[in-house]
PDB file of C-alpha atoms in Angstrom:
ATOM      1  CA  UNK Z   1       8.963  -8.118  55.835  1.00 54.00           C
ATOM      2  CA  UNK Z   2      12.680  -7.944  55.073  1.00 64.00           C
ATOM      3  CA  UNK Z   3      13.147 -11.574  56.179  1.00 67.00           C
ATOM      4  CA  UNK Z   4      10.513 -12.690  53.655  1.00 68.00           C
ATOM      5  CA  UNK Z   5      12.338 -10.853  50.871  1.00 69.00           C
ATOM      6  CA  UNK Z   6      15.644 -12.480  51.780  1.00 69.00           C
ATOM      7  CA  UNK Z   7      13.916 -15.877  51.975  1.00 63.00           C
ATOM      8  CA  UNK Z   8      12.567 -15.446  48.413  1.00 68.00           C
ATOM      9  CA  UNK Z   9      15.999 -14.414  47.149  1.00 67.00           C
ATOM     10  CA  UNK Z  10      17.558 -17.466  48.799  1.00 63.00           C
ATOM     11  CA  UNK Z  11      15.012 -19.823  47.230  1.00 64.00           C
ATOM     12  CA  UNK Z  12      15.570 -18.191  43.839  1.00 66.00           C
ATOM     13  CA  UNK Z  13      19.321 -18.670  44.177  1.00 62.00           C
ATOM     14  CA  UNK Z  14      18.905 -22.337  45.153  1.00 60.00           C
ATOM     15  CA  UNK Z  15      16.790 -22.967  42.048  1.00 59.00           C
ATOM     16  CA  UNK Z  16      19.618 -21.838  39.752  1.00 59.00           C
ATOM     17  CA  UNK Z  17      21.314 -24.696  37.881  1.00 56.00           C
ATOM     18  CA  UNK Z  18      25.014 -25.357  38.342  1.00 58.00           C
ATOM     19  CA  UNK Z  19      25.652 -24.349  34.725  1.00 55.00           C
ATOM     20  CA  UNK Z  20      24.037 -20.929  34.442  1.00 55.00           C
ATOM     21  CA  UNK Z  21      23.782 -20.953  30.643  1.00 57.00           C
ATOM     22  CA  UNK Z  22      23.801 -24.272  28.771  1.00 73.00           C
ATOM     23  CA  UNK Z  23      24.122 -22.491  25.424  1.00 79.00           C
ATOM     24  CA  UNK Z  24      27.748 -21.725  26.275  1.00 81.00           C
ATOM     25  CA  UNK Z  25      28.495 -25.447  26.413  1.00 81.00           C
ATOM     26  CA  UNK Z  26      27.270 -25.926  22.844  1.00 82.00           C
ATOM     27  CA  UNK Z  27      29.620 -25.680  19.845  1.00 85.00           C
ATOM     28  CA  UNK Z  28      29.997 -22.211  18.345  1.00 84.00           C
ATOM     29  CA  UNK Z  29      28.313 -23.432  15.147  1.00 85.00           C
ATOM     30  CA  UNK Z  30      25.146 -24.233  17.118  1.00 86.00           C
ATOM     31  CA  UNK Z  31      25.115 -20.827  18.750  1.00 86.00           C
ATOM     32  CA  UNK Z  32      25.552 -19.087  15.376  1.00 86.00           C
ATOM     33  CA  UNK Z  33      22.640 -21.123  14.033  1.00 87.00           C
ATOM     34  CA  UNK Z  34      20.534 -19.870  16.952  1.00 86.00           C
ATOM     35  CA  UNK Z  35      21.560 -16.280  16.238  1.00 87.00           C
ATOM     36  CA  UNK Z  36      20.490 -16.656  12.615  1.00 87.00           C
ATOM     37  CA  UNK Z  37      17.205 -18.110  13.778  1.00 87.00           C
ATOM     38  CA  UNK Z  38      16.600 -14.932  15.801  1.00 87.00           C
ATOM     39  CA  UNK Z  39      17.437 -12.655  12.845  1.00 88.00           C
ATOM     40  CA  UNK Z  40      17.986 -13.541   9.151  1.00 87.00           C
ATOM     41  CA  UNK Z  41      21.700 -13.709   8.302  1.00 84.00           C
ATOM     42  CA  UNK Z  42      22.372 -12.971  11.965  1.00 86.00           C
ATOM     43  CA  UNK Z  43      21.735  -9.283  11.174  1.00 91.00           C
ATOM     44  CA  UNK Z  44      19.991  -8.003  14.299  1.00 91.00           C
ATOM     45  CA  UNK Z  45      18.385  -4.843  12.769  1.00 92.00           C
ATOM     46  CA  UNK Z  46      16.171  -7.202  10.777  1.00 92.00           C
ATOM     47  CA  UNK Z  47      14.194  -7.868  13.953  1.00 92.00           C
ATOM     48  CA  UNK Z  48      12.892  -5.746  16.879  1.00 92.00           C
ATOM     49  CA  UNK Z  49      15.407  -5.304  19.681  1.00 89.00           C
ATOM     50  CA  UNK Z  50      12.962  -6.893  22.154  1.00 88.00           C
ATOM     51  CA  UNK Z  51      13.600 -10.238  20.424  1.00 89.00           C
ATOM     52  CA  UNK Z  52      17.317 -10.357  21.137  1.00 90.00           C
ATOM     53  CA  UNK Z  53      18.194  -7.816  23.834  1.00 89.00           C
ATOM     54  CA  UNK Z  54      17.965 -10.306  26.711  1.00 86.00           C
ATOM     55  CA  UNK Z  55      20.335 -12.717  24.972  1.00 86.00           C
ATOM     56  CA  UNK Z  56      22.533  -9.840  23.795  1.00 88.00           C
ATOM     57  CA  UNK Z  57      23.124  -8.634  27.355  1.00 88.00           C
ATOM     58  CA  UNK Z  58      23.312 -11.989  29.145  1.00 85.00           C
ATOM     59  CA  UNK Z  59      27.084 -12.463  28.900  1.00 86.00           C
ATOM     60  CA  UNK Z  60      30.178 -11.046  27.242  1.00 89.00           C
ATOM     61  CA  UNK Z  61      30.822 -14.071  25.025  1.00 89.00           C
ATOM     62  CA  UNK Z  62      27.352 -14.144  23.470  1.00 89.00           C
ATOM     63  CA  UNK Z  63      27.427 -10.373  23.129  1.00 90.00           C
ATOM     64  CA  UNK Z  64      30.658 -10.593  21.147  1.00 91.00           C
ATOM     65  CA  UNK Z  65      29.370 -13.372  18.890  1.00 90.00           C
ATOM     66  CA  UNK Z  66      26.097 -11.570  18.174  1.00 91.00           C
ATOM     67  CA  UNK Z  67      27.982  -8.371  17.399  1.00 92.00           C
ATOM     68  CA  UNK Z  68      30.394 -10.193  15.088  1.00 91.00           C
ATOM     69  CA  UNK Z  69      27.578 -11.858  13.137  1.00 90.00           C
ATOM     70  CA  UNK Z  70      25.673  -8.583  12.868  1.00 91.00           C
ATOM     71  CA  UNK Z  71      28.658  -6.577  11.634  1.00 91.00           C
ATOM     72  CA  UNK Z  72      29.524  -9.286   9.142  1.00 88.00           C
ATOM     73  CA  UNK Z  73      25.971  -9.226   7.780  1.00 86.00           C
ATOM     74  CA  UNK Z  74      25.924  -5.418   7.727  1.00 87.00           C
ATOM     75  CA  UNK Z  75      28.303  -5.293   4.778  1.00 81.00           C
ATOM     76  CA  UNK Z  76      25.947  -7.385   2.671  1.00 83.00           C
ATOM     77  CA  UNK Z  77      22.729  -5.679   3.783  1.00 85.00           C
ATOM     78  CA  UNK Z  78      23.825  -2.029   3.615  1.00 81.00           C
ATOM     79  CA  UNK Z  79      25.818  -2.512   0.421  1.00 78.00           C
ATOM     80  CA  UNK Z  80      22.782  -4.239  -1.089  1.00 78.00           C
ATOM     81  CA  UNK Z  81      20.603  -1.224  -0.292  1.00 78.00           C
ATOM     82  CA  UNK Z  82      23.249   1.243  -1.451  1.00 71.00           C
ATOM     83  CA  UNK Z  83      23.871  -0.474  -4.795  1.00 67.00           C
ATOM     84  CA  UNK Z  84      20.233  -0.759  -5.886  1.00 63.00           C
ATOM     85  CA  UNK Z  85      19.359   1.320  -8.991  1.00 57.00           C
ATOM     86  CA  UNK Z  86      17.060   3.667  -7.063  1.00 55.00           C
ATOM     87  CA  UNK Z  87      19.788   4.651  -4.601  1.00 52.00           C
ATOM     88  CA  UNK Z  88      22.508   5.639  -7.055  1.00 55.00           C
ATOM     89  CA  UNK Z  89      22.239   9.248  -5.908  1.00 62.00           C
ATOM     90  CA  UNK Z  90      22.396   8.575  -2.178  1.00 68.00           C
ATOM     91  CA  UNK Z  91      25.195   7.690   0.189  1.00 68.00           C
ATOM     92  CA  UNK Z  92      24.694   5.492   3.225  1.00 68.00           C
ATOM     93  CA  UNK Z  93      27.054   5.892   6.163  1.00 66.00           C
ATOM     94  CA  UNK Z  94      28.585   3.925   7.711  1.00 62.00           C
ATOM     95  CA  UNK Z  95      29.023   1.267   5.024  1.00 62.00           C
ATOM     96  CA  UNK Z  96      31.601  -0.453   7.241  1.00 69.00           C
ATOM     97  CA  UNK Z  97      30.398  -0.036  10.848  1.00 80.00           C
ATOM     98  CA  UNK Z  98      33.039  -0.748  13.473  1.00 84.00           C
ATOM     99  CA  UNK Z  99      30.671  -1.474  16.376  1.00 87.00           C
ATOM    100  CA  UNK Z 100      27.097  -2.476  17.070  1.00 90.00           C
ATOM    101  CA  UNK Z 101      26.306   1.037  18.303  1.00 88.00           C
ATOM    102  CA  UNK Z 102      27.602   2.691  15.139  1.00 88.00           C
ATOM    103  CA  UNK Z 103      25.530   0.287  13.059  1.00 90.00           C
ATOM    104  CA  UNK Z 104      22.316   1.263  14.842  1.00 92.00           C
ATOM    105  CA  UNK Z 105      22.843   4.952  13.952  1.00 91.00           C
ATOM    106  CA  UNK Z 106      22.950   5.237  10.159  1.00 89.00           C
ATOM    107  CA  UNK Z 107      23.359   8.425   8.119  1.00 88.00           C
ATOM    108  CA  UNK Z 108      21.929   9.037   4.668  1.00 86.00           C
ATOM    109  CA  UNK Z 109      23.318  11.790   2.443  1.00 86.00           C
ATOM    110  CA  UNK Z 110      21.066  13.007  -0.372  1.00 86.00           C
ATOM    111  CA  UNK Z 111      22.572  15.246  -3.081  1.00 87.00           C
ATOM    112  CA  UNK Z 112      21.078  18.715  -2.972  1.00 90.00           C
ATOM    113  CA  UNK Z 113      20.941  18.795  -6.758  1.00 89.00           C
ATOM    114  CA  UNK Z 114      18.472  15.885  -6.746  1.00 86.00           C
ATOM    115  CA  UNK Z 115      15.808  18.333  -5.527  1.00 87.00           C
ATOM    116  CA  UNK Z 116      16.022  20.010  -8.939  1.00 88.00           C
ATOM    117  CA  UNK Z 117      14.899  16.814 -10.673  1.00 83.00           C
ATOM    118  CA  UNK Z 118      11.211  16.112 -11.134  1.00 76.00           C
ATOM    119  CA  UNK Z 119      12.088  12.413 -11.313  1.00 68.00           C
ATOM    120  CA  UNK Z 120      14.051  12.187  -8.077  1.00 62.00           C
ATOM    121  CA  UNK Z 121      12.525  14.840  -5.849  1.00 50.00           C
ATOM    122  CA  UNK Z 122       9.640  12.871  -4.376  1.00 53.00           C
ATOM    123  CA  UNK Z 123      11.034   9.448  -5.282  1.00 64.00           C
ATOM    124  CA  UNK Z 124      12.982   9.739  -2.044  1.00 73.00           C
ATOM    125  CA  UNK Z 125      10.232   7.603  -0.519  1.00 73.00           C
ATOM    126  CA  UNK Z 126      11.069   4.776  -2.888  1.00 72.00           C
ATOM    127  CA  UNK Z 127      14.789   5.275  -2.296  1.00 73.00           C
ATOM    128  CA  UNK Z 128      14.569   5.167   1.500  1.00 80.00           C
ATOM    129  CA  UNK Z 129      11.963   2.387   1.850  1.00 81.00           C
ATOM    130  CA  UNK Z 130      14.446  -0.552   2.094  1.00 83.00           C
ATOM    131  CA  UNK Z 131      16.373   1.265   4.801  1.00 87.00           C
ATOM    132  CA  UNK Z 132      13.231   2.182   6.745  1.00 89.00           C
ATOM    133  CA  UNK Z 133      12.377  -1.492   7.256  1.00 90.00           C
ATOM    134  CA  UNK Z 134      15.438  -1.991   9.460  1.00 93.00           C
ATOM    135  CA  UNK Z 135      15.018  -1.719  13.235  1.00 94.00           C
ATOM    136  CA  UNK Z 136      17.584   1.054  13.763  1.00 93.00           C
ATOM    137  CA  UNK Z 137      17.930   3.469  16.657  1.00 93.00           C
ATOM    138  CA  UNK Z 138      18.217   6.507  14.403  1.00 93.00           C
ATOM    139  CA  UNK Z 139      18.571   7.667  10.821  1.00 92.00           C
ATOM    140  CA  UNK Z 140      20.176  11.039  10.113  1.00 92.00           C
ATOM    141  CA  UNK Z 141      19.401  12.630   6.745  1.00 91.00           C
ATOM    142  CA  UNK Z 142      21.420  15.490   5.279  1.00 92.00           C
ATOM    143  CA  UNK Z 143      21.574  17.305   1.955  1.00 91.00           C
ATOM    144  CA  UNK Z 144      25.007  16.985   0.392  1.00 89.00           C
ATOM    145  CA  UNK Z 145      26.653  19.421  -2.017  1.00 87.00           C
ATOM    146  CA  UNK Z 146      28.945  18.587  -4.921  1.00 87.00           C
ATOM    147  CA  UNK Z 147      32.363  17.623  -3.584  1.00 83.00           C
ATOM    148  CA  UNK Z 148      34.030  15.740  -6.449  1.00 84.00           C
ATOM    149  CA  UNK Z 149      34.080  15.501 -10.267  1.00 87.00           C
ATOM    150  CA  UNK Z 150      32.130  12.239 -10.041  1.00 84.00           C
ATOM    151  CA  UNK Z 151      29.313  14.065  -8.225  1.00 84.00           C
ATOM    152  CA  UNK Z 152      29.142  16.620 -11.028  1.00 87.00           C
ATOM    153  CA  UNK Z 153      29.203  13.885 -13.677  1.00 87.00           C
ATOM    154  CA  UNK Z 154      26.327  12.055 -11.986  1.00 83.00           C
ATOM    155  CA  UNK Z 155      24.305  15.269 -11.750  1.00 86.00           C
ATOM    156  CA  UNK Z 156      24.898  16.025 -15.441  1.00 87.00           C
ATOM    157  CA  UNK Z 157      23.741  12.532 -16.377  1.00 84.00           C
ATOM    158  CA  UNK Z 158      20.535  12.676 -14.329  1.00 83.00           C
ATOM    159  CA  UNK Z 159      19.268  16.257 -14.651  1.00 86.00           C
ATOM    160  CA  UNK Z 160      17.683  17.513 -17.851  1.00 88.00           C
ATOM    161  CA  UNK Z 161      19.005  20.558 -19.690  1.00 91.00           C
ATOM    162  CA  UNK Z 162      16.393  22.828 -18.121  1.00 92.00           C
ATOM    163  CA  UNK Z 163      17.044  21.468 -14.629  1.00 90.00           C
ATOM    164  CA  UNK Z 164      20.790  21.964 -15.067  1.00 93.00           C
ATOM    165  CA  UNK Z 165      20.164  25.559 -16.164  1.00 94.00           C
ATOM    166  CA  UNK Z 166      18.097  26.251 -13.010  1.00 92.00           C
ATOM    167  CA  UNK Z 167      20.782  24.681 -10.808  1.00 92.00           C
ATOM    168  CA  UNK Z 168      23.476  26.780 -12.509  1.00 91.00           C
ATOM    169  CA  UNK Z 169      21.434  29.951 -11.991  1.00 90.00           C
ATOM    170  CA  UNK Z 170      21.161  29.222  -8.271  1.00 89.00           C
ATOM    171  CA  UNK Z 171      24.889  28.498  -8.155  1.00 89.00           C
ATOM    172  CA  UNK Z 172      25.711  31.802  -9.864  1.00 87.00           C
ATOM    173  CA  UNK Z 173      23.345  33.643  -7.513  1.00 84.00           C
ATOM    174  CA  UNK Z 174      25.837  33.075  -4.699  1.00 81.00           C
ATOM    175  CA  UNK Z 175      28.295  35.416  -6.425  1.00 74.00           C
ATOM    176  CA  UNK Z 176      25.999  38.339  -5.630  1.00 68.00           C
ATOM    177  CA  UNK Z 177      25.614  37.411  -1.956  1.00 66.00           C
ATOM    178  CA  UNK Z 178      27.830  38.370   0.940  1.00 59.00           C
ATOM    179  CA  UNK Z 179      28.075  35.249   3.090  1.00 58.00           C
ATOM    180  CA  UNK Z 180      30.242  35.387   6.202  1.00 55.00           C
ATOM    181  CA  UNK Z 181      30.661  31.607   6.535  1.00 62.00           C
ATOM    182  CA  UNK Z 182      30.375  29.734   3.246  1.00 61.00           C
ATOM    183  CA  UNK Z 183      30.810  26.306   4.893  1.00 75.00           C
ATOM    184  CA  UNK Z 184      27.728  26.907   7.035  1.00 82.00           C
ATOM    185  CA  UNK Z 185      25.587  27.382   3.902  1.00 85.00           C
ATOM    186  CA  UNK Z 186      24.758  25.168   0.938  1.00 90.00           C
ATOM    187  CA  UNK Z 187      26.840  25.401  -2.243  1.00 87.00           C
ATOM    188  CA  UNK Z 188      23.881  26.730  -4.259  1.00 90.00           C
ATOM    189  CA  UNK Z 189      21.329  29.404  -3.398  1.00 88.00           C
ATOM    190  CA  UNK Z 190      19.022  27.503  -1.045  1.00 90.00           C
ATOM    191  CA  UNK Z 191      16.096  28.919   0.902  1.00 88.00           C
ATOM    192  CA  UNK Z 192      13.652  27.213   3.237  1.00 89.00           C
ATOM    193  CA  UNK Z 193      11.157  27.152   0.375  1.00 88.00           C
ATOM    194  CA  UNK Z 194      13.689  25.149  -1.658  1.00 88.00           C
ATOM    195  CA  UNK Z 195      13.669  22.167   0.680  1.00 89.00           C
ATOM    196  CA  UNK Z 196      10.235  22.281   2.332  1.00 88.00           C
ATOM    197  CA  UNK Z 197       8.731  19.803  -0.135  1.00 84.00           C
ATOM    198  CA  UNK Z 198      11.464  17.298   0.625  1.00 86.00           C
ATOM    199  CA  UNK Z 199      10.931  17.746   4.373  1.00 88.00           C
ATOM    200  CA  UNK Z 200       7.186  17.255   3.941  1.00 85.00           C
ATOM    201  CA  UNK Z 201       7.809  13.999   2.080  1.00 84.00           C
ATOM    202  CA  UNK Z 202       9.262  12.513   5.264  1.00 89.00           C
ATOM    203  CA  UNK Z 203       5.833  12.813   6.899  1.00 88.00           C
ATOM    204  CA  UNK Z 204       4.485  10.703   4.036  1.00 85.00           C
ATOM    205  CA  UNK Z 205       7.353   8.253   4.417  1.00 86.00           C
ATOM    206  CA  UNK Z 206       6.847   7.668   8.140  1.00 89.00           C
ATOM    207  CA  UNK Z 207       3.042   7.757   8.184  1.00 86.00           C
ATOM    208  CA  UNK Z 208       1.746   6.602   4.770  1.00 83.00           C
ATOM    209  CA  UNK Z 209      -1.849   6.671   6.004  1.00 82.00           C
ATOM    210  CA  UNK Z 210      -1.652  10.472   5.891  1.00 82.00           C
ATOM    211  CA  UNK Z 211      -1.608  10.250   2.104  1.00 80.00           C
ATOM    212  CA  UNK Z 212      -5.048   8.621   2.019  1.00 74.00           C
ATOM    213  CA  UNK Z 213      -6.923  11.943   2.159  1.00 66.00           C
ATOM    214  CA  UNK Z 214      -5.875  12.453   5.777  1.00 65.00           C
ATOM    215  CA  UNK Z 215      -3.469  15.383   5.315  1.00 71.00           C
ATOM    216  CA  UNK Z 216      -4.400  18.763   6.681  1.00 64.00           C
ATOM    217  CA  UNK Z 217      -6.494  20.515   4.016  1.00 59.00           C
ATOM    218  CA  UNK Z 218      -4.082  23.421   3.696  1.00 60.00           C
ATOM    219  CA  UNK Z 219      -0.975  21.212   3.546  1.00 61.00           C
ATOM    220  CA  UNK Z 220      -2.093  18.491   1.156  1.00 62.00           C
ATOM    221  CA  UNK Z 221      -0.056  20.280  -1.511  1.00 76.00           C
ATOM    222  CA  UNK Z 222       3.045  18.671   0.026  1.00 76.00           C
ATOM    223  CA  UNK Z 223       1.766  15.081  -0.240  1.00 79.00           C
ATOM    224  CA  UNK Z 224       4.551  13.098  -1.906  1.00 75.00           C
ATOM    225  CA  UNK Z 225       2.336  10.319  -3.209  1.00 74.00           C
ATOM    226  CA  UNK Z 226      -0.062  12.804  -4.793  1.00 72.00           C
ATOM    227  CA  UNK Z 227       2.830  14.165  -6.874  1.00 68.00           C
ATOM    228  CA  UNK Z 228       3.990  10.776  -8.122  1.00 67.00           C
ATOM    229  CA  UNK Z 229       2.539   9.588 -11.410  1.00 62.00           C
ATOM    230  CA  UNK Z 230       3.080   5.893 -10.632  1.00 62.00           C
ATOM    231  CA  UNK Z 231       1.360   4.381  -7.570  1.00 63.00           C
ATOM    232  CA  UNK Z 232       3.644   3.855  -4.603  1.00 64.00           C
ATOM    233  CA  UNK Z 233       3.065   1.129  -2.048  1.00 67.00           C
ATOM    234  CA  UNK Z 234       2.713   1.977   1.620  1.00 70.00           C
ATOM    235  CA  UNK Z 235       6.015   2.045   3.443  1.00 75.00           C
ATOM    236  CA  UNK Z 236       6.914   0.492   6.782  1.00 84.00           C
ATOM    237  CA  UNK Z 237       9.222   2.397   9.121  1.00 90.00           C
ATOM    238  CA  UNK Z 238      10.827   0.564  12.042  1.00 93.00           C
ATOM    239  CA  UNK Z 239      13.465   3.216  12.761  1.00 94.00           C
ATOM    240  CA  UNK Z 240      12.815   4.765  16.151  1.00 94.00           C
ATOM    241  CA  UNK Z 241      14.136   8.250  15.384  1.00 94.00           C
ATOM    242  CA  UNK Z 242      14.636  10.212  12.155  1.00 94.00           C
ATOM    243  CA  UNK Z 243      16.718  13.403  12.129  1.00 94.00           C
ATOM    244  CA  UNK Z 244      16.945  15.818   9.210  1.00 94.00           C
ATOM    245  CA  UNK Z 245      19.912  18.167   9.694  1.00 93.00           C
ATOM    246  CA  UNK Z 246      20.027  21.515   7.894  1.00 92.00           C
ATOM    247  CA  UNK Z 247      22.652  24.094   7.079  1.00 90.00           C
ATOM    248  CA  UNK Z 248      21.874  27.796   7.220  1.00 87.00           C
ATOM    249  CA  UNK Z 249      19.518  29.039   4.527  1.00 88.00           C
ATOM    250  CA  UNK Z 250      19.953  32.029   2.291  1.00 83.00           C
ATOM    251  CA  UNK Z 251      17.396  34.826   2.537  1.00 80.00           C
ATOM    252  CA  UNK Z 252      13.966  33.980   1.174  1.00 78.00           C
ATOM    253  CA  UNK Z 253      13.258  35.411  -2.277  1.00 73.00           C
ATOM    254  CA  UNK Z 254       9.840  37.109  -2.517  1.00 70.00           C
ATOM    255  CA  UNK Z 255       7.708  36.451  -5.572  1.00 70.00           C
ATOM    256  CA  UNK Z 256       7.560  39.165  -8.289  1.00 65.00           C
ATOM    257  CA  UNK Z 257       4.439  40.665  -6.697  1.00 67.00           C
ATOM    258  CA  UNK Z 258       6.184  40.981  -3.322  1.00 68.00           C
ATOM    259  CA  UNK Z 259       4.669  38.044  -1.446  1.00 80.00           C
ATOM    260  CA  UNK Z 260       6.406  35.029   0.007  1.00 82.00           C
ATOM    261  CA  UNK Z 261       5.618  31.598  -1.495  1.00 79.00           C
ATOM    262  CA  UNK Z 262       2.053  30.958  -0.345  1.00 77.00           C
ATOM    263  CA  UNK Z 263       2.348  27.185   0.172  1.00 79.00           C
ATOM    264  CA  UNK Z 264       5.406  27.567   2.400  1.00 80.00           C
ATOM    265  CA  UNK Z 265       4.292  30.751   4.171  1.00 80.00           C
ATOM    266  CA  UNK Z 266       0.458  30.655   4.312  1.00 73.00           C
ATOM    267  CA  UNK Z 267       0.390  33.825   6.433  1.00 75.00           C
ATOM    268  CA  UNK Z 268       2.908  35.625   4.182  1.00 77.00           C
ATOM    269  CA  UNK Z 269       5.421  35.995   7.023  1.00 78.00           C
ATOM    270  CA  UNK Z 270       8.374  34.004   8.340  1.00 73.00           C
ATOM    271  CA  UNK Z 271       6.528  33.188  11.578  1.00 73.00           C
ATOM    272  CA  UNK Z 272       3.897  31.253   9.658  1.00 76.00           C
ATOM    273  CA  UNK Z 273       6.187  28.887   7.789  1.00 82.00           C
ATOM    274  CA  UNK Z 274       5.016  25.337   7.132  1.00 82.00           C
ATOM    275  CA  UNK Z 275       6.716  22.666   9.238  1.00 85.00           C
ATOM    276  CA  UNK Z 276       6.188  18.924   9.704  1.00 86.00           C
ATOM    277  CA  UNK Z 277       4.734  19.574  13.162  1.00 84.00           C
ATOM    278  CA  UNK Z 278       1.749  21.244  11.475  1.00 83.00           C
ATOM    279  CA  UNK Z 279       0.411  17.692  11.119  1.00 86.00           C
ATOM    280  CA  UNK Z 280       1.329  16.777  14.690  1.00 86.00           C
ATOM    281  CA  UNK Z 281      -2.128  15.508  15.662  1.00 85.00           C
ATOM    282  CA  UNK Z 282      -2.304  13.271  12.594  1.00 85.00           C
ATOM    283  CA  UNK Z 283       1.261  12.055  13.052  1.00 89.00           C
ATOM    284  CA  UNK Z 284       0.572  11.036  16.650  1.00 90.00           C
ATOM    285  CA  UNK Z 285      -2.295   8.856  15.463  1.00 87.00           C
ATOM    286  CA  UNK Z 286       0.245   6.961  13.371  1.00 88.00           C
ATOM    287  CA  UNK Z 287       2.717   6.707  16.260  1.00 91.00           C
ATOM    288  CA  UNK Z 288       5.049   9.623  15.500  1.00 93.00           C
ATOM    289  CA  UNK Z 289       5.874  12.960  17.051  1.00 92.00           C
ATOM    290  CA  UNK Z 290       7.547  15.777  15.089  1.00 91.00           C
ATOM    291  CA  UNK Z 291       9.642  18.605  16.524  1.00 90.00           C
ATOM    292  CA  UNK Z 292      12.304  21.037  15.387  1.00 88.00           C
ATOM    293  CA  UNK Z 293      15.263  22.865  16.889  1.00 86.00           C
ATOM    294  CA  UNK Z 294      16.497  26.365  16.146  1.00 79.00           C
ATOM    295  CA  UNK Z 295      20.084  27.473  15.597  1.00 73.00           C
ATOM    296  CA  UNK Z 296      20.488  27.963  19.331  1.00 68.00           C
ATOM    297  CA  UNK Z 297      19.507  24.351  20.008  1.00 67.00           C
ATOM    298  CA  UNK Z 298      16.215  25.142  21.696  1.00 71.00           C
ATOM    299  CA  UNK Z 299      13.224  23.071  20.617  1.00 74.00           C
ATOM    300  CA  UNK Z 300       9.976  24.537  19.278  1.00 66.00           C
ATOM    301  CA  UNK Z 301      10.495  27.967  20.854  1.00 58.00           C
ATOM    302  CA  UNK Z 302       9.872  30.707  18.303  1.00 57.00           C
ATOM    303  CA  UNK Z 303       8.177  30.165  14.982  1.00 60.00           C
ATOM    304  CA  UNK Z 304      10.367  32.723  13.202  1.00 62.00           C
ATOM    305  CA  UNK Z 305      13.602  30.982  14.266  1.00 73.00           C
ATOM    306  CA  UNK Z 306      15.425  29.278  11.430  1.00 81.00           C
ATOM    307  CA  UNK Z 307      15.360  25.485  11.968  1.00 86.00           C
ATOM    308  CA  UNK Z 308      18.659  23.636  12.217  1.00 88.00           C
ATOM    309  CA  UNK Z 309      17.072  20.189  12.318  1.00 92.00           C
ATOM    310  CA  UNK Z 310      13.746  18.405  12.222  1.00 92.00           C
ATOM    311  CA  UNK Z 311      13.224  15.357  14.428  1.00 93.00           C
ATOM    312  CA  UNK Z 312      10.606  12.617  14.211  1.00 94.00           C
ATOM    313  CA  UNK Z 313      10.379  10.214  17.160  1.00 94.00           C
ATOM    314  CA  UNK Z 314       8.408   7.012  17.380  1.00 93.00           C
ATOM    315  CA  UNK Z 315       6.049   7.315  20.352  1.00 90.00           C
ATOM    316  CA  UNK Z 316       4.685   4.569  22.538  1.00 74.00           C
ATOM    317  CA  UNK Z 317       1.220   3.248  21.907  1.00 59.00           C
ATOM    318  CA  UNK Z 318      -1.298   5.358  23.740  1.00 51.00           C
ATOM    319  CA  UNK Z 319      -4.168   4.025  25.752  1.00 48.00           C
ATOM    320  CA  UNK Z 320      -7.454   3.534  23.958  1.00 44.00           C
ATOM    321  CA  UNK Z 321      -9.183   6.406  25.795  1.00 40.00           C
ATOM    322  CA  UNK Z 322      -6.689   8.948  24.492  1.00 45.00           C
ATOM    323  CA  UNK Z 323      -7.000   7.558  20.966  1.00 47.00           C
ATOM    324  CA  UNK Z 324     -10.763   7.818  21.215  1.00 42.00           C
ATOM    325  CA  UNK Z 325     -10.457  11.446  22.348  1.00 39.00           C
ATOM    326  CA  UNK Z 326      -8.130  12.328  19.447  1.00 46.00           C
ATOM    327  CA  UNK Z 327     -10.515  10.910  16.860  1.00 46.00           C
ATOM    328  CA  UNK Z 328     -13.191  13.401  17.846  1.00 40.00           C
TER     329      UNK Z 328
END
C-alpha cells in the first residue's frame, strides 16, 4: 500500500513543469492586471476569500504584490465610505491599515449621543450598509463618548434642542452617582435599556428577512425597519463576524410605577432581559448565530450577568434535512 502511495507522489512530481509558476515570468504590470481582474481596484475584500486565497498563499512574491495592491486600494475604499454624508457621525478604524490582517479586522465607532437622535438612531443600518458589503473577517462596533470640542460641536449641530436637553440631563445624572472606575463606564448615564434598541438593529442589519413579519411576536418592537419612515432596501452582509463591545452600565432606572421597562425586561427582572439571541432560531435560518459574553468572559452562562459584548457569527450552510426540521 505504501509503495503505491509513493508511486503516485513520484508521478505527480514528474508531471510538474520546470517553471512552477509561469505568472512570475510575466511583467509586473500583467500580474497587477490579473489581481484587478480578481477584485475591483485590486481590493481583495471586494470578493470572497475563496476566489484569491490559493493565489495569495502560493508564493511570497505574489503575496506581497496582492497585499500592496489591497492596502493601496484600502485608502480609497474606506475613506470613500467614511466621507459619505450618512457616515459623518461614525469613525472607521483603521483608515490606514498597515497589513492585510489589520485591514480584514475593521472597527467602527458610533457616538453614544447619536442614540438620542430620532434621525440617527435606527439609521445605523443605512450608515453601515456600504461597509457590510465587504468580505471582512470581523467588524467591531463600539459606542464612543465625547472626547474633543469637535465631537461636541457635531453633536450640537445634529441633535435638536429637546434631544440636547435629554443628553445633558443624563450627563448631569452622573454627578449623583458614586462610580469607582469612571473610565469603565460611559460618559453619560447609560443603562442596558438605553442601548438595547441599537443592539436589536444589528439583527435587522445582518438578517433583513427578519423584518418581513418574521420577528418574534414579543420582540417586533425592536425592528429597525418598522421604525423608519422611509423604506430601506435589504442589506447584504459579507462580514464573517460582528462584535459589539460594551462598557459597564449604570444601574437600571425603574419606571415611576416601580417596574422595569417592559420591552427590555418582559419578565420585570434582570434575568429576563431581551438579547439578540432571543431570535436565535430565526437568525440561524438566515445563516447567523448570536451569543454574548459576561464581564468574566464566559459565554451565555447566566442570564442576569451584565453583557460585555455581543457576537454574531456567520454559520456554514446547514444540510437540507436540518433546515426542513427548523421550518416546522
